[in-house]
Amino acid sequence: MLCFPKAKINLGLQVLRKRPDGYHDIETVMVPVSLHDSLEVTETAPRTDIRMYGTDLFVPVEQNLVYKAWKLLADRHKIKPVVFHLAKCIPAGAGMGGGSSDAAAALVLLNNFFRLELPNDVLKNHAAEIGSDCAFFIDSKPALAKGRGEILKTIELDLSAYTIAIVKPLKLSDGQTGVSTPVAYSLVKPDAERIPVSEVISLPVSDWRNKLINDFEKPISERYPEIAEIIAKLYSAGAVYAAMSGSGSACYGLFETKNPALDFSRDFFVHIAKIQ
Ligand code: C5P
């Protein structure tokens, strides 16, 4: 049984306040993009294993969010161990939800594989325990996200006219491959007194620049000037709107042209996608 977990991008992201549980209340719009991984579950086995392809990042099986998805269902619904095959295309530490999307896809796959017949809202509750943005990937539809990122409201947002260019430095200037989410949160000063993302998003895309703000973008760009440079380059290539996604380090530009002329060296992951 095979599926294709999609990446997401964030359109605006406000960090509203720190919560007593250590998380932050946020408001953001998440949209799925055509960049995706491939996840297959083939057979039951004496113990759960994840065979990884397309990445040299070593993550112990038990720390992989796909394993956590299996473990959660095994504990609650008594499913057997399985073998997963996971081919990675979504970069890690990118703010594109790659690990969360794989985990949500694992929940959906295992629900079908073992005929558990768990409804979507149960899968979403399970997903929210695995990661704050994980529930979004159960449906993978444009949504306004609040709370930790798990309270979702599907929205109508037709961006099908735009081509999206995703650009991520393969290595940041300090040698890291991506940005750690807790570190990114520690750099932001929460502010709940602004025009909500839900209002700004209803403006025409051509008005989003300087209005639809991702709170992580400024502090992360201060630490890594290459992020600001990518966004400036996307605008000079003709992007109608460009921003960093989530806690970074992937950035994206929305283009009206099909094939934007981009000039990034081999030190960058560059992917032309559609918003789905
Ligand atoms: O939920 P997730 O595992 O993605 O969160 C990783 C870390 O990011 C959390 O432990 C927390 O430090 C931070 N976080 C946060 N507020 C959120 C989401 C994540 O502070 N809404």
PDB file of C-alpha atoms and ligand atoms in Angstrom:
ATOM      1  CA  MET A   1       0.000   0.000   0.000  1.00  0.00           C
ATOM      2  CA  LEU A   2       1.548   3.242  -1.230  1.00  0.00           C
ATOM      3  CA  CYS A   3       0.924   6.951  -0.693  1.00  0.00           C
ATOM      4  CA  PHE A   4       2.557  10.281  -1.418  1.00  0.00           C
ATOM      5  CA  PRO A   5       2.807  12.580   1.633  1.00  0.00           C
ATOM      6  CA  LYS A   6       2.820  16.203   0.447  1.00  0.00           C
ATOM      7  CA  ALA A   7       4.843  19.134   1.764  1.00  0.00           C
ATOM      8  CA  LYS A   8       3.202  22.343   2.957  1.00  0.00           C
ATOM      9  CA  ILE A   9       4.062  25.990   2.942  1.00  0.00           C
ATOM     10  CA  ASN A  10       2.919  28.580   5.472  1.00  0.00           C
ATOM     11  CA  LEU A  11       1.289  31.762   4.224  1.00  0.00           C
ATOM     12  CA  GLY A  12       1.935  34.149   7.109  1.00  0.00           C
ATOM     13  CA  LEU A  13       2.611  32.919  10.629  1.00  0.00           C
ATOM     14  CA  GLN A  14       1.942  34.881  13.807  1.00  0.00           C
ATOM     15  CA  VAL A  15       3.280  33.704  17.141  1.00  0.00           C
ATOM     16  CA  LEU A  16       0.595  35.046  19.481  1.00  0.00           C
ATOM     17  CA  ARG A  17       1.599  34.005  22.976  1.00  0.00           C
ATOM     18  CA  LYS A  18       3.594  31.507  25.012  1.00  0.00           C
ATOM     19  CA  ARG A  19       1.410  28.929  26.757  1.00  0.00           C
ATOM     20  CA  PRO A  20       1.780  27.365  30.199  1.00  0.00           C
ATOM     21  CA  ASP A  21       2.538  23.995  28.514  1.00  0.00           C
ATOM     22  CA  GLY A  22       5.656  25.472  26.835  1.00  0.00           C
ATOM     23  CA  TYR A  23       4.116  25.587  23.345  1.00  0.00           C
ATOM     24  CA  HIS A  24       3.024  28.793  21.591  1.00  0.00           C
ATOM     25  CA  ASP A  25      -0.386  29.751  20.265  1.00  0.00           C
ATOM     26  CA  ILE A  26      -0.011  30.608  16.609  1.00  0.00           C
ATOM     27  CA  GLU A  27      -2.121  31.639  13.639  1.00  0.00           C
ATOM     28  CA  THR A  28      -1.090  30.632  10.153  1.00  0.00           C
ATOM     29  CA  VAL A  29      -2.452  29.433   6.827  1.00  0.00           C
ATOM     30  CA  MET A  30      -1.031  26.173   5.545  1.00  0.00           C
ATOM     31  CA  VAL A  31      -1.346  25.019   1.954  1.00  0.00           C
ATOM     32  CA  PRO A  32      -0.203  21.708   0.475  1.00  0.00           C
ATOM     33  CA  VAL A  33       2.230  21.734  -2.434  1.00  0.00           C
ATOM     34  CA  SER A  34       3.002  19.098  -5.031  1.00  0.00           C
ATOM     35  CA  LEU A  35       6.481  18.339  -3.616  1.00  0.00           C
ATOM     36  CA  HIS A  36       6.052  14.971  -1.893  1.00  0.00           C
ATOM     37  CA  ASP A  37       7.702  11.922  -0.341  1.00  0.00           C
ATOM     38  CA  SER A  38       6.631   8.323  -1.042  1.00  0.00           C
ATOM     39  CA  LEU A  39       5.628   6.008   1.792  1.00  0.00           C
ATOM     40  CA  GLU A  40       4.794   2.355   1.376  1.00  0.00           C
ATOM     41  CA  VAL A  41       3.803  -0.291   3.874  1.00  0.00           C
ATOM     42  CA  THR A  42       4.507  -3.733   2.477  1.00  0.00           C
ATOM     43  CA  GLU A  43       4.175  -6.446   5.082  1.00  0.00           C
ATOM     44  CA  THR A  44       3.940  -7.292   8.751  1.00  0.00           C
ATOM     45  CA  ALA A  45       7.245  -8.279  10.345  1.00  0.00           C
ATOM     46  CA  PRO A  46       8.622  -9.349  13.758  1.00  0.00           C
ATOM     47  CA  ARG A  47       9.569  -5.695  14.427  1.00  0.00           C
ATOM     48  CA  THR A  48       8.770  -2.386  12.771  1.00  0.00           C
ATOM     49  CA  ASP A  49      11.437  -1.122  10.401  1.00  0.00           C
ATOM     50  CA  ILE A  50      11.694   1.913   8.133  1.00  0.00           C
ATOM     51  CA  ARG A  51      13.829   1.553   4.995  1.00  0.00           C
ATOM     52  CA  MET A  52      14.846   5.067   3.955  1.00  0.00           C
ATOM     53  CA  TYR A  53      15.760   6.195   0.438  1.00  0.00           C
ATOM     54  CA  GLY A  54      16.940   9.567  -0.938  1.00  0.00           C
ATOM     55  CA  THR A  55      18.554  10.840   2.245  1.00  0.00           C
ATOM     56  CA  ASP A  56      21.824  10.306   4.073  1.00  0.00           C
ATOM     57  CA  LEU A  57      20.479  11.801   7.294  1.00  0.00           C
ATOM     58  CA  PHE A  58      20.585   9.044   9.879  1.00  0.00           C
ATOM     59  CA  VAL A  59      17.638   9.044  12.246  1.00  0.00           C
ATOM     60  CA  PRO A  60      17.250   6.034  14.585  1.00  0.00           C
ATOM     61  CA  VAL A  61      14.036   4.176  13.643  1.00  0.00           C
ATOM     62  CA  GLU A  62      12.392   4.885  17.011  1.00  0.00           C
ATOM     63  CA  GLN A  63      12.872   8.645  16.544  1.00  0.00           C
ATOM     64  CA  ASN A  64      11.299   8.722  13.087  1.00  0.00           C
ATOM     65  CA  LEU A  65       7.800  10.258  13.218  1.00  0.00           C
ATOM     66  CA  VAL A  66       6.576   7.381  11.002  1.00  0.00           C
ATOM     67  CA  TYR A  67       7.620   4.963  13.747  1.00  0.00           C
ATOM     68  CA  LYS A  68       5.866   7.164  16.325  1.00  0.00           C
ATOM     69  CA  ALA A  69       2.689   6.963  14.219  1.00  0.00           C
ATOM     70  CA  TRP A  70       2.927   3.164  14.093  1.00  0.00           C
ATOM     71  CA  LYS A  71       3.676   2.974  17.856  1.00  0.00           C
ATOM     72  CA  LEU A  72       0.677   5.141  18.728  1.00  0.00           C
ATOM     73  CA  LEU A  73      -1.660   2.879  16.708  1.00  0.00           C
ATOM     74  CA  ALA A  74       0.027  -0.264  18.071  1.00  0.00           C
ATOM     75  CA  ASP A  75      -0.526   0.930  21.674  1.00  0.00           C
ATOM     76  CA  ARG A  76      -4.131   2.021  21.152  1.00  0.00           C
ATOM     77  CA  HIS A  77      -5.412  -0.343  18.472  1.00  0.00           C
ATOM     78  CA  LYS A  78      -3.119  -3.397  18.784  1.00  0.00           C
ATOM     79  CA  ILE A  79      -1.721  -3.460  15.252  1.00  0.00           C
ATOM     80  CA  LYS A  80       1.260  -5.683  14.327  1.00  0.00           C
ATOM     81  CA  PRO A  81       4.775  -4.449  13.433  1.00  0.00           C
ATOM     82  CA  VAL A  82       5.257  -3.577   9.739  1.00  0.00           C
ATOM     83  CA  VAL A  83       7.955  -2.712   7.207  1.00  0.00           C
ATOM     84  CA  PHE A  84       7.809   0.824   5.780  1.00  0.00           C
ATOM     85  CA  HIS A  85       9.658   2.094   2.724  1.00  0.00           C
ATOM     86  CA  LEU A  86      10.118   5.861   2.860  1.00  0.00           C
ATOM     87  CA  ALA A  87      11.590   7.764  -0.096  1.00  0.00           C
ATOM     88  CA  LYS A  88      12.423  11.328   0.911  1.00  0.00           C
ATOM     89  CA  CYS A  89      12.129  14.321  -1.402  1.00  0.00           C
ATOM     90  CA  ILE A  90      10.902  16.922   1.096  1.00  0.00           C
ATOM     91  CA  PRO A  91      13.991  18.452   2.712  1.00  0.00           C
ATOM     92  CA  ALA A  92      14.352  18.106   6.498  1.00  0.00           C
ATOM     93  CA  GLY A  93      14.565  21.156   8.780  1.00  0.00           C
ATOM     94  CA  ALA A  94      12.840  23.162   6.058  1.00  0.00           C
ATOM     95  CA  GLY A  95       9.575  24.293   7.682  1.00  0.00           C
ATOM     96  CA  MET A  96       7.687  22.255   5.098  1.00  0.00           C
ATOM     97  CA  GLY A  97       6.339  19.619   7.476  1.00  0.00           C
ATOM     98  CA  GLY A  98       8.097  16.671   5.827  1.00  0.00           C
ATOM     99  CA  GLY A  99       8.312  14.481   8.944  1.00  0.00           C
ATOM    100  CA  SER A 100       4.781  15.385  10.058  1.00  0.00           C
ATOM    101  CA  SER A 101       3.372  14.646   6.619  1.00  0.00           C
ATOM    102  CA  ASP A 102       5.057  11.217   6.589  1.00  0.00           C
ATOM    103  CA  ALA A 103       3.617  10.489  10.052  1.00  0.00           C
ATOM    104  CA  ALA A 104       0.084  11.547   9.044  1.00  0.00           C
ATOM    105  CA  ALA A 105       0.379   9.404   5.904  1.00  0.00           C
ATOM    106  CA  ALA A 106       1.506   6.473   8.070  1.00  0.00           C
ATOM    107  CA  LEU A 107      -1.630   6.829  10.212  1.00  0.00           C
ATOM    108  CA  VAL A 108      -3.843   6.839   7.089  1.00  0.00           C
ATOM    109  CA  LEU A 109      -1.959   3.906   5.502  1.00  0.00           C
ATOM    110  CA  LEU A 110      -2.064   1.774   8.659  1.00  0.00           C
ATOM    111  CA  ASN A 111      -5.753   2.602   9.145  1.00  0.00           C
ATOM    112  CA  ASN A 112      -6.373   1.150   5.668  1.00  0.00           C
ATOM    113  CA  PHE A 113      -3.800  -1.679   5.849  1.00  0.00           C
ATOM    114  CA  PHE A 114      -5.267  -3.060   9.104  1.00  0.00           C
ATOM    115  CA  ARG A 115      -8.879  -2.042   8.258  1.00  0.00           C
ATOM    116  CA  LEU A 116      -9.185  -0.156  11.564  1.00  0.00           C
ATOM    117  CA  GLU A 117     -11.925   2.087  10.130  1.00  0.00           C
ATOM    118  CA  LEU A 118     -10.883   5.009  12.340  1.00  0.00           C
ATOM    119  CA  PRO A 119     -12.705   8.179  11.246  1.00  0.00           C
ATOM    120  CA  ASN A 120     -10.758  11.268  10.139  1.00  0.00           C
ATOM    121  CA  ASP A 121     -11.270  13.164  13.392  1.00  0.00           C
ATOM    122  CA  VAL A 122      -9.723  10.291  15.392  1.00  0.00           C
ATOM    123  CA  LEU A 123      -6.774  10.196  12.965  1.00  0.00           C
ATOM    124  CA  LYS A 124      -6.392  13.976  13.389  1.00  0.00           C
ATOM    125  CA  ASN A 125      -6.364  13.671  17.195  1.00  0.00           C
ATOM    126  CA  HIS A 126      -3.709  10.960  16.952  1.00  0.00           C
ATOM    127  CA  ALA A 127      -1.726  13.126  14.512  1.00  0.00           C
ATOM    128  CA  ALA A 128      -1.848  16.143  16.862  1.00  0.00           C
ATOM    129  CA  GLU A 129      -0.151  14.021  19.532  1.00  0.00           C
ATOM    130  CA  ILE A 130       2.732  13.301  17.172  1.00  0.00           C
ATOM    131  CA  GLY A 131       3.419  16.912  16.113  1.00  0.00           C
ATOM    132  CA  SER A 132       1.758  20.328  16.189  1.00  0.00           C
ATOM    133  CA  ASP A 133       1.352  20.565  12.383  1.00  0.00           C
ATOM    134  CA  CYS A 134       0.734  16.836  11.835  1.00  0.00           C
ATOM    135  CA  ALA A 135      -3.098  16.960  11.876  1.00  0.00           C
ATOM    136  CA  PHE A 136      -3.072  19.257   8.821  1.00  0.00           C
ATOM    137  CA  PHE A 137      -1.647  16.427   6.695  1.00  0.00           C
ATOM    138  CA  ILE A 138      -4.558  14.042   7.354  1.00  0.00           C
ATOM    139  CA  ASP A 139      -6.633  16.023   4.830  1.00  0.00           C
ATOM    140  CA  SER A 140      -3.839  18.145   3.254  1.00  0.00           C
ATOM    141  CA  LYS A 141      -6.265  20.915   2.264  1.00  0.00           C
ATOM    142  CA  PRO A 142      -5.667  24.699   2.593  1.00  0.00           C
ATOM    143  CA  ALA A 143      -6.456  25.551   6.219  1.00  0.00           C
ATOM    144  CA  LEU A 144      -6.270  28.273   8.810  1.00  0.00           C
ATOM    145  CA  ALA A 145      -4.393  26.788  11.754  1.00  0.00           C
ATOM    146  CA  LYS A 146      -4.626  28.020  15.337  1.00  0.00           C
ATOM    147  CA  GLY A 147      -3.720  26.718  18.800  1.00  0.00           C
ATOM    148  CA  ARG A 148      -0.368  24.893  18.552  1.00  0.00           C
ATOM    149  CA  GLY A 149      -1.145  24.570  14.849  1.00  0.00           C
ATOM    150  CA  GLU A 150      -3.519  21.628  15.303  1.00  0.00           C
ATOM    151  CA  ILE A 151      -6.854  23.515  15.379  1.00  0.00           C
ATOM    152  CA  LEU A 152      -7.776  23.588  11.717  1.00  0.00           C
ATOM    153  CA  LYS A 153     -10.407  25.328   9.647  1.00  0.00           C
ATOM    154  CA  THR A 154     -10.488  24.480   5.948  1.00  0.00           C
ATOM    155  CA  ILE A 155     -10.477  27.647   3.811  1.00  0.00           C
ATOM    156  CA  GLU A 156     -11.204  28.377   0.167  1.00  0.00           C
ATOM    157  CA  LEU A 157      -7.955  29.588  -1.356  1.00  0.00           C
ATOM    158  CA  ASP A 158      -7.418  29.155  -5.066  1.00  0.00           C
ATOM    159  CA  LEU A 159      -3.758  29.663  -5.894  1.00  0.00           C
ATOM    160  CA  SER A 160      -3.838  27.316  -8.888  1.00  0.00           C
ATOM    161  CA  ALA A 161      -2.748  30.155 -11.184  1.00  0.00           C
ATOM    162  CA  TYR A 162       0.618  30.400  -9.437  1.00  0.00           C
ATOM    163  CA  THR A 163       3.824  28.481  -9.864  1.00  0.00           C
ATOM    164  CA  ILE A 164       5.716  28.078  -6.653  1.00  0.00           C
ATOM    165  CA  ALA A 165       9.491  28.044  -6.508  1.00  0.00           C
ATOM    166  CA  ILE A 166      10.874  26.469  -3.336  1.00  0.00           C
ATOM    167  CA  VAL A 167      14.460  27.329  -2.458  1.00  0.00           C
ATOM    168  CA  LYS A 168      16.390  26.057   0.548  1.00  0.00           C
ATOM    169  CA  PRO A 169      20.089  26.351   1.335  1.00  0.00           C
ATOM    170  CA  LEU A 170      21.517  22.808   1.468  1.00  0.00           C
ATOM    171  CA  LYS A 171      23.726  24.060   4.324  1.00  0.00           C
ATOM    172  CA  LEU A 172      23.269  27.172   6.432  1.00  0.00           C
ATOM    173  CA  SER A 173      26.219  29.463   7.173  1.00  0.00           C
ATOM    174  CA  ASP A 174      26.861  27.684  10.505  1.00  0.00           C
ATOM    175  CA  GLY A 175      27.016  24.301   8.773  1.00  0.00           C
ATOM    176  CA  GLN A 176      23.552  23.139   9.912  1.00  0.00           C
ATOM    177  CA  THR A 177      21.260  21.630   7.263  1.00  0.00           C
ATOM    178  CA  GLY A 178      18.096  23.217   8.662  1.00  0.00           C
ATOM    179  CA  VAL A 179      16.547  25.234  11.461  1.00  0.00           C
ATOM    180  CA  SER A 180      15.476  23.650  14.752  1.00  0.00           C
ATOM    181  CA  THR A 181      11.826  24.521  15.534  1.00  0.00           C
ATOM    182  CA  PRO A 182      12.324  25.100  19.315  1.00  0.00           C
ATOM    183  CA  VAL A 183      15.305  27.393  18.564  1.00  0.00           C
ATOM    184  CA  ALA A 184      13.191  29.331  16.036  1.00  0.00           C
ATOM    185  CA  TYR A 185      10.418  29.822  18.630  1.00  0.00           C
ATOM    186  CA  SER A 186      12.979  31.051  21.192  1.00  0.00           C
ATOM    187  CA  LEU A 187      13.955  33.884  18.788  1.00  0.00           C
ATOM    188  CA  VAL A 188      10.420  35.312  18.399  1.00  0.00           C
ATOM    189  CA  LYS A 189       8.722  37.833  20.679  1.00  0.00           C
ATOM    190  CA  PRO A 190       5.012  36.810  20.758  1.00  0.00           C
ATOM    191  CA  ASP A 191       2.439  39.488  19.890  1.00  0.00           C
ATOM    192  CA  ALA A 192      -1.330  38.895  19.855  1.00  0.00           C
ATOM    193  CA  GLU A 193      -2.326  42.470  18.942  1.00  0.00           C
ATOM    194  CA  ARG A 194      -2.085  42.420  15.158  1.00  0.00           C
ATOM    195  CA  ILE A 195      -4.382  42.149  12.149  1.00  0.00           C
ATOM    196  CA  PRO A 196      -5.021  38.385  12.073  1.00  0.00           C
ATOM    197  CA  VAL A 197      -3.550  36.247   9.287  1.00  0.00           C
ATOM    198  CA  SER A 198      -7.140  35.215   8.433  1.00  0.00           C
ATOM    199  CA  GLU A 199      -7.827  38.832   7.375  1.00  0.00           C
ATOM    200  CA  VAL A 200      -4.578  39.547   5.559  1.00  0.00           C
ATOM    201  CA  ILE A 201      -4.927  36.359   3.500  1.00  0.00           C
ATOM    202  CA  SER A 202      -8.164  37.656   1.981  1.00  0.00           C
ATOM    203  CA  LEU A 203      -6.278  40.533   0.288  1.00  0.00           C
ATOM    204  CA  PRO A 204      -5.188  39.987  -3.331  1.00  0.00           C
ATOM    205  CA  VAL A 205      -1.875  38.083  -3.544  1.00  0.00           C
ATOM    206  CA  SER A 206      -0.279  41.205  -5.087  1.00  0.00           C
ATOM    207  CA  ASP A 207      -0.915  43.025  -1.758  1.00  0.00           C
ATOM    208  CA  TRP A 208       0.587  40.347   0.487  1.00  0.00           C
ATOM    209  CA  ARG A 209       4.166  41.705   0.353  1.00  0.00           C
ATOM    210  CA  ASN A 210       5.066  43.433   3.667  1.00  0.00           C
ATOM    211  CA  LYS A 211       1.592  42.577   5.039  1.00  0.00           C
ATOM    212  CA  LEU A 212       1.464  38.792   5.218  1.00  0.00           C
ATOM    213  CA  ILE A 213       4.282  38.235   7.701  1.00  0.00           C
ATOM    214  CA  ASN A 214       5.951  35.089   8.983  1.00  0.00           C
ATOM    215  CA  ASP A 215       7.235  36.020  12.466  1.00  0.00           C
ATOM    216  CA  PHE A 216      10.168  33.616  12.123  1.00  0.00           C
ATOM    217  CA  GLU A 217      11.485  35.262   8.970  1.00  0.00           C
ATOM    218  CA  LYS A 218      13.156  38.326  10.533  1.00  0.00           C
ATOM    219  CA  PRO A 219      14.991  36.610  13.430  1.00  0.00           C
ATOM    220  CA  ILE A 220      16.051  33.673  11.260  1.00  0.00           C
ATOM    221  CA  SER A 221      17.271  36.074   8.522  1.00  0.00           C
ATOM    222  CA  GLU A 222      19.275  37.978  11.141  1.00  0.00           C
ATOM    223  CA  ARG A 223      20.987  34.758  12.143  1.00  0.00           C
ATOM    224  CA  TYR A 224      21.252  33.507   8.546  1.00  0.00           C
ATOM    225  CA  PRO A 225      21.483  36.427   6.060  1.00  0.00           C
ATOM    226  CA  GLU A 226      21.264  33.887   3.210  1.00  0.00           C
ATOM    227  CA  ILE A 227      17.513  33.572   3.942  1.00  0.00           C
ATOM    228  CA  ALA A 228      16.909  37.300   3.301  1.00  0.00           C
ATOM    229  CA  GLU A 229      19.054  36.974   0.150  1.00  0.00           C
ATOM    230  CA  ILE A 230      16.945  34.089  -1.193  1.00  0.00           C
ATOM    231  CA  ILE A 231      13.730  36.066  -0.637  1.00  0.00           C
ATOM    232  CA  ALA A 232      15.218  39.191  -2.300  1.00  0.00           C
ATOM    233  CA  LYS A 233      16.326  37.037  -5.260  1.00  0.00           C
ATOM    234  CA  LEU A 234      12.855  35.507  -5.614  1.00  0.00           C
ATOM    235  CA  TYR A 235      11.352  39.018  -5.741  1.00  0.00           C
ATOM    236  CA  SER A 236      13.908  40.163  -8.335  1.00  0.00           C
ATOM    237  CA  ALA A 237      13.039  37.077 -10.414  1.00  0.00           C
ATOM    238  CA  GLY A 238       9.452  38.381 -10.515  1.00  0.00           C
ATOM    239  CA  ALA A 239       7.726  36.720  -7.553  1.00  0.00           C
ATOM    240  CA  VAL A 240       4.413  38.336  -6.662  1.00  0.00           C
ATOM    241  CA  TYR A 241       5.004  37.185  -3.093  1.00  0.00           C
ATOM    242  CA  ALA A 242       7.977  35.523  -1.420  1.00  0.00           C
ATOM    243  CA  ALA A 243       8.530  34.409   2.161  1.00  0.00           C
ATOM    244  CA  MET A 244      10.092  31.811   4.406  1.00  0.00           C
ATOM    245  CA  SER A 245       7.968  28.763   5.242  1.00  0.00           C
ATOM    246  CA  GLY A 246       7.284  27.904   8.900  1.00  0.00           C
ATOM    247  CA  SER A 247      10.415  28.023  11.032  1.00  0.00           C
ATOM    248  CA  GLY A 248      12.597  27.731   7.898  1.00  0.00           C
ATOM    249  CA  SER A 249      14.952  27.332   6.264  1.00  0.00           C
ATOM    250  CA  ALA A 250      12.977  26.777   3.023  1.00  0.00           C
ATOM    251  CA  CYS A 251      11.698  29.889   1.254  1.00  0.00           C
ATOM    252  CA  TYR A 252       9.241  30.128  -1.586  1.00  0.00           C
ATOM    253  CA  GLY A 253       8.083  32.538  -4.232  1.00  0.00           C
ATOM    254  CA  LEU A 254       4.696  32.667  -5.954  1.00  0.00           C
ATOM    255  CA  PHE A 255       5.057  33.406  -9.674  1.00  0.00           C
ATOM    256  CA  GLU A 256       2.531  34.191 -12.370  1.00  0.00           C
ATOM    257  CA  THR A 257       4.886  32.738 -15.010  1.00  0.00           C
ATOM    258  CA  LYS A 258       5.173  28.973 -15.514  1.00  0.00           C
ATOM    259  CA  ASN A 259       8.960  28.848 -15.658  1.00  0.00           C
ATOM    260  CA  PRO A 260      10.472  31.599 -13.518  1.00  0.00           C
ATOM    261  CA  ALA A 261      14.121  32.329 -14.388  1.00  0.00           C
ATOM    262  CA  LEU A 262      15.911  31.435 -11.170  1.00  0.00           C
ATOM    263  CA  ASP A 263      19.617  31.773 -10.617  1.00  0.00           C
ATOM    264  CA  PHE A 264      20.647  29.657  -7.644  1.00  0.00           C
ATOM    265  CA  SER A 265      23.856  27.622  -7.454  1.00  0.00           C
ATOM    266  CA  ARG A 266      24.098  23.919  -6.648  1.00  0.00           C
ATOM    267  CA  ASP A 267      24.399  24.879  -2.970  1.00  0.00           C
ATOM    268  CA  PHE A 268      20.610  25.275  -2.940  1.00  0.00           C
ATOM    269  CA  PHE A 269      17.704  22.862  -3.146  1.00  0.00           C
ATOM    270  CA  VAL A 270      15.443  24.360  -5.844  1.00  0.00           C
ATOM    271  CA  HIS A 271      12.070  22.861  -6.711  1.00  0.00           C
ATOM    272  CA  ILE A 272       9.318  24.162  -8.953  1.00  0.00           C
ATOM    273  CA  ALA A 273       5.940  22.990  -7.648  1.00  0.00           C
ATOM    274  CA  LYS A 274       2.241  23.672  -7.908  1.00  0.00           C
ATOM    275  CA  ILE A 275       0.047  24.648  -5.040  1.00  0.00           C
ATOM    276  CA  GLN A 276      -2.443  21.842  -4.623  1.00  0.00           C
TER     277      GLN A 276
HETATM  278  O1  C5P B   1       4.884  19.879  18.011  1.00  0.00           O
HETATM  279  P1  C5P B   1       6.257  19.814  17.464  1.00  0.00           P
HETATM  280  O2  C5P B   1       6.961  18.521  17.797  1.00  0.00           O
HETATM  281  O3  C5P B   1       6.357  20.155  16.024  1.00  0.00           O
HETATM  282  O4  C5P B   1       7.057  20.962  18.223  1.00  0.00           O
HETATM  283  C1  C5P B   1       8.452  20.987  18.322  1.00  0.00           C
HETATM  284  C2  C5P B   1       8.837  22.064  19.308  1.00  0.00           C
HETATM  285  O5  C5P B   1       8.543  23.365  18.761  1.00  0.00           O
HETATM  286  C3  C5P B   1       8.074  22.040  20.622  1.00  0.00           C
HETATM  287  O6  C5P B   1       8.695  21.211  21.563  1.00  0.00           O
HETATM  288  C4  C5P B   1       8.108  23.494  21.056  1.00  0.00           C
HETATM  289  O7  C5P B   1       9.355  23.798  21.625  1.00  0.00           O
HETATM  290  C5  C5P B   1       8.038  24.240  19.736  1.00  0.00           C
HETATM  291  N1  C5P B   1       6.658  24.631  19.379  1.00  0.00           N
HETATM  292  C6  C5P B   1       6.074  25.686  20.069  1.00  0.00           C
HETATM  293  N2  C5P B   1       4.799  26.082  19.729  1.00  0.00           N
HETATM  294  C7  C5P B   1       4.139  25.475  18.719  1.00  0.00           C
HETATM  295  C8  C5P B   1       4.728  24.400  18.006  1.00  0.00           C
HETATM  296  C9  C5P B   1       5.988  24.012  18.367  1.00  0.00           C
HETATM  297  O8  C5P B   1       6.671  26.282  20.975  1.00  0.00           O
HETATM  298  N3  C5P B   1       2.912  25.910  18.380  1.00  0.00           N
END
